[in-house]
Coordinates of C-alpha atoms and ligand atoms in Angstrom, one line a residue:
M1 CA 95.5 200.8 179.3
N2 CA 93.4 202.4 177.6
R3 CA 90.6 201.7 174.9
D4 CA 87.9 203.2 172.7
L5 CA 84.1 204.0 174.5
P6 CA 82.3 203.9 170.7
G7 CA 79.4 206.2 170.8
L8 CA 81.1 207.4 174.2
T9 CA 78.8 211.5 174.0
A10 CA 78.5 212.0 177.7
K11 CA 80.4 216.0 178.6
T12 CA 80.6 215.2 182.5
I13 CA 81.4 211.4 183.0
G14 CA 83.0 208.7 181.2
S15 CA 87.1 210.2 181.4
P16 CA 89.3 209.7 181.7
A17 CA 87.7 205.7 181.0
F18 CA 90.6 203.0 182.4
Y19 CA 90.5 199.5 180.6
L20 CA 92.3 196.6 182.4
E21 CA 92.9 193.2 180.9
T22 CA 92.0 192.5 183.9
A23 CA 90.7 193.3 188.1
G24 CA 90.7 192.4 192.1
S25 CA 87.9 194.3 192.2
T26 CA 86.4 197.5 189.7
N27 CA 84.8 198.9 193.3
S28 CA 88.6 198.8 194.6
W29 CA 90.2 199.8 192.0
I30 CA 88.0 202.9 191.5
K31 CA 88.4 203.5 195.2
E32 CA 92.0 202.7 195.2
R33 CA 92.9 205.5 193.4
G34 CA 89.9 208.3 194.2
N35 CA 91.4 211.1 195.5
S36 CA 94.0 211.5 192.1
L37 CA 91.4 210.9 189.5
P38 CA 88.3 213.2 189.1
H39 CA 84.8 213.5 188.8
G40 CA 83.7 210.8 186.4
A41 CA 86.4 208.1 185.7
V42 CA 85.3 204.7 184.5
C43 CA 87.9 201.3 185.0
W44 CA 86.5 198.3 182.8
T45 CA 87.3 194.7 182.1
G46 CA 86.3 191.7 181.0
R47 CA 88.0 189.9 184.4
Q48 CA 87.2 190.5 187.6
T49 CA 88.2 188.1 189.5
A50 CA 87.8 189.2 193.8
G51 CA 84.9 190.8 192.3
R52 CA 82.1 191.7 195.6
G53 CA 78.3 192.0 195.3
R54 CA 75.9 193.0 198.0
S55 CA 75.6 192.0 201.6
G56 CA 79.2 190.7 201.3
R57 CA 78.8 188.1 198.3
R58 CA 80.7 187.5 195.7
W59 CA 80.4 188.9 192.1
E60 CA 83.0 186.8 190.0
S61 CA 83.9 186.9 186.3
G62 CA 87.4 185.6 185.7
D63 CA 86.7 184.1 182.6
G64 CA 86.3 187.5 180.1
E65 CA 81.5 186.4 179.8
S66 CA 81.1 189.0 182.2
L67 CA 81.4 193.4 182.5
A68 CA 82.4 195.1 185.7
M69 CA 82.6 198.7 185.4
S70 CA 83.1 201.3 188.3
L71 CA 82.3 205.0 188.0
L72 CA 83.4 207.2 190.4
I73 CA 81.3 210.3 191.6
K74 CA 82.8 213.5 193.5
P75 CA 81.7 214.2 196.1
S76 CA 79.7 211.2 197.0
A77 CA 75.7 211.1 195.9
P78 CA 72.6 210.0 198.1
T79 CA 72.1 206.7 199.2
A80 CA 69.7 206.1 196.2
L81 CA 72.5 205.9 193.6
P82 CA 72.3 202.3 192.8
L83 CA 67.9 202.7 191.3
V84 CA 69.4 206.0 189.5
C85 CA 72.0 203.7 187.8
G86 CA 69.5 200.8 187.8
I87 CA 67.0 203.0 185.8
A88 CA 70.2 203.7 183.3
V89 CA 71.3 200.3 182.7
S90 CA 68.2 199.2 181.4
Q91 CA 67.7 202.3 178.9
A92 CA 70.8 201.2 177.8
L93 CA 70.3 197.5 177.4
R94 CA 67.2 198.4 176.2
D95 CA 68.3 201.0 173.6
L96 CA 71.1 198.1 172.2
T97 CA 69.5 195.4 172.2
G98 CA 65.7 195.9 171.7
G99 CA 64.6 193.6 174.8
Q100 CA 63.1 194.2 178.0
F101 CA 64.7 195.2 181.3
Y102 CA 63.1 196.0 184.3
I103 CA 64.2 196.7 187.7
K104 CA 63.5 194.5 190.8
W105 CA 64.0 196.9 193.5
P106 CA 66.5 198.5 194.8
N107 CA 68.6 197.9 191.3
D108 CA 69.0 194.0 189.9
V109 CA 68.2 194.8 186.4
L110 CA 66.2 192.0 185.2
C111 CA 65.5 190.9 181.4
E112 CA 62.8 188.1 180.7
G113 CA 62.9 187.2 185.4
R114 CA 66.0 186.9 184.9
K115 CA 68.9 188.7 187.1
V116 CA 71.5 189.8 183.9
C117 CA 73.1 192.6 186.3
G118 CA 73.9 193.2 189.5
I119 CA 75.4 197.1 191.0
L120 CA 77.6 197.3 193.9
C121 CA 77.1 201.4 195.8
E122 CA 80.1 202.4 198.0
S123 CA 80.6 205.5 199.5
F124 CA 84.5 206.6 201.0
F125 CA 86.3 209.4 202.8
I126 CA 89.9 210.1 201.4
A127 CA 91.5 212.7 203.9
D128 CA 87.8 214.6 205.1
R129 CA 86.5 214.1 201.3
S130 CA 84.0 212.0 200.4
F131 CA 83.5 209.9 197.3
S132 CA 81.5 207.3 195.9
V133 CA 82.0 204.1 193.7
A134 CA 78.7 202.8 191.3
G135 CA 80.0 199.9 190.5
I136 CA 77.9 197.6 187.6
G137 CA 78.1 194.1 186.4
V138 CA 76.7 193.1 182.8
N139 CA 76.1 189.3 182.4
I140 CA 77.1 189.1 178.8
G141 CA 78.1 185.3 177.4
Q142 CA 77.3 183.1 180.2
S143 CA 75.3 180.5 179.2
A144 CA 73.0 179.0 181.2
G145 CA 74.8 175.6 182.1
F146 CA 76.9 177.9 183.6
F147 CA 74.5 179.1 185.7
K148 CA 73.3 176.5 186.5
Q149 CA 76.5 174.8 187.7
A150 CA 77.3 177.8 189.8
G151 CA 73.6 177.4 191.8
L152 CA 72.6 181.1 190.4
H153 CA 68.8 179.6 189.5
H154 CA 67.7 182.8 188.6
A155 CA 70.5 184.4 186.8
G156 CA 71.0 184.8 183.2
S157 CA 73.5 187.0 180.2
L158 CA 72.8 189.3 177.4
K159 CA 73.5 185.8 175.5
M160 CA 71.2 183.7 176.9
L161 CA 67.9 186.1 176.0
C162 CA 68.5 189.4 173.2
P163 CA 69.3 188.5 170.0
A164 CA 71.6 190.3 170.0
V165 CA 74.7 191.3 171.8
P166 CA 76.6 194.7 171.7
D167 CA 80.3 194.1 172.3
M168 CA 81.5 195.3 176.0
P169 CA 82.9 199.1 175.1
V170 CA 79.7 199.8 173.3
I171 CA 77.8 198.9 176.9
V172 CA 80.7 200.6 178.6
A173 CA 80.1 203.8 176.9
E174 CA 75.9 203.7 176.4
V175 CA 75.5 203.1 180.4
I176 CA 77.2 206.1 180.4
N177 CA 75.7 208.3 178.0
R178 CA 72.3 207.1 179.9
L179 CA 73.2 207.9 183.5
E180 CA 75.1 211.5 183.1
P181 CA 71.4 213.4 182.8
L182 CA 69.8 211.0 185.4
L183 CA 72.9 211.5 187.4
L184 CA 73.4 215.3 186.6
R185 CA 69.4 215.6 187.6
F186 CA 69.7 213.3 190.9
L187 CA 72.5 215.1 192.4
K188 CA 70.6 218.6 191.8
D189 CA 67.4 217.5 193.0
G190 CA 67.5 214.5 194.1
F191 CA 65.3 211.0 194.1
P192 CA 61.9 212.7 193.9
P193 CA 62.3 213.3 190.1
L194 CA 63.6 210.0 189.1
K195 CA 61.1 208.2 191.1
S196 CA 58.4 208.1 188.0
E197 CA 60.8 206.5 185.0
Y198 CA 62.1 204.0 187.9
E199 CA 58.5 202.9 189.2
A200 CA 58.0 202.4 185.2
R201 CA 60.2 198.9 185.9
C202 CA 60.0 198.4 188.8
V203 CA 58.7 194.5 189.1
N204 CA 58.4 194.5 192.2
L205 CA 54.9 197.3 192.6
G206 CA 51.2 195.8 193.0
K207 CA 53.3 192.5 194.4
E208 CA 53.1 190.5 198.0
V209 CA 56.7 190.4 198.3
A210 CA 59.0 189.0 201.7
I211 CA 61.4 191.5 203.1
L212 CA 64.9 189.0 203.2
S213 CA 67.5 190.6 205.7
S214 CA 71.5 189.9 204.5
H215 CA 71.7 186.0 205.8
G216 CA 68.6 185.3 203.4
E217 CA 65.9 185.7 207.1
V218 CA 62.1 186.4 206.5
I219 CA 62.4 189.6 208.3
R220 CA 58.4 190.7 207.1
R221 CA 56.0 190.0 204.4
G222 CA 53.7 192.3 202.5
L223 CA 51.9 194.7 199.5
A224 CA 54.9 196.3 197.3
T225 CA 52.7 199.7 197.6
G226 CA 55.4 202.3 196.0
I227 CA 58.4 203.4 196.4
A228 CA 59.3 206.8 198.6
D229 CA 61.6 209.8 197.6
D230 CA 63.9 209.1 199.3
G231 CA 64.4 205.6 197.1
S232 CA 62.7 203.0 199.7
L233 CA 60.2 200.9 199.1
M234 CA 56.9 201.1 201.0
V235 CA 55.5 196.9 201.9
D236 CA 52.4 197.0 203.3
S237 CA 51.9 194.6 205.8
G238 CA 48.0 195.3 207.4
G239 CA 48.8 198.7 209.3
G240 CA 49.8 201.1 206.0
A241 CA 52.5 200.9 204.1
V242 CA 56.0 202.0 205.7
P243 CA 59.2 202.4 204.3
V244 CA 61.8 199.7 204.0
S245 CA 65.4 201.2 203.3
F246 CA 67.8 199.3 201.3
G247 CA 70.6 198.6 203.0
E248 CA 71.8 195.7 203.7
V249 CA 67.9 193.5 202.8
S250 CA 66.5 192.0 199.8
V251 CA 63.3 191.6 198.5
R252 CA 61.6 187.8 197.0
G253 CA 58.0 187.5 195.7
I254 CA 55.9 185.4 197.9
D255 CA 55.6 182.2 195.8
G256 CA 59.6 182.8 194.4
Y257 CA 62.1 185.1 193.0
I258 CA 59.8 188.2 191.4
Ligands
BTN301 C1 75.6 191.9 193.5 O1 75.0 192.0 194.7 O2 73.7 192.4 193.0 C2 75.9 193.0 192.9 C3 77.1 193.2 192.6 C4 78.1 194.7 191.8 C5 79.0 193.7 190.4 C6 80.1 195.0 190.8 S1 80.8 194.1 189.2 C7 81.1 196.2 189.3 C8 82.2 196.1 190.8 N1 83.1 196.0 191.2 C9 82.8 195.5 192.0 O3 84.0 194.8 193.0 N2 81.5 195.3 192.3 C10 80.8 195.3 191.0

């Protein structure tokens, strides 16, 4: 079903746009149609019943309180795509709400120290052609009680943290508008030209961090000193900074979430 995306100005992505009353996973919806849909196709829903998160976690929002959107990129994008999406989402949410949004490496978007957006980018092959899907989930209308009950102590929603909450289609449109120039540059020149924009928003830099495996075990600790050209986090554990690539690891602050 089509539904207008008010304010959409992007020309190279965001069309066709599919509004889904409900979806299992929007990433899967795009993947299943990856062969026939063009570059830039997007789908979105407020009711995602089998959403997928990083490290095999679930990301569900069947209650209409959370936006799930996915965008098809053809051919597939380099691995720093989730970081590029994190910049676009933080810019879009700042524009729309006036709030301050930051990024916890690699791609959690935070407001007032709470995670309001998760990003899962996946690459896949169909008949020898490679595609990427950029999946973005934004917490919009949930209450603090909802997250407490779900055991998501570091999560927050726009409704909890921002004075004005835009409608979902407006958010979809602005994320796409913000992503377009970043993606064009990224697909042409890679991540280096976008690195300073990312670093300016990254809450981990200059802080002591613990690197966790997908099972939550601490693999290393050290000082986060910068971002490498491929989007890896540079961490100095005493012998000089070495890159930590973002596949299946995540970071925490030494004393807490950040
Ligand atoms: C995370 O674990 O932080 C990433 C969550 C990513 C969720 C989004 S919602 C839209 C897209 N569809 C999915 O199934 N997952 C992503």
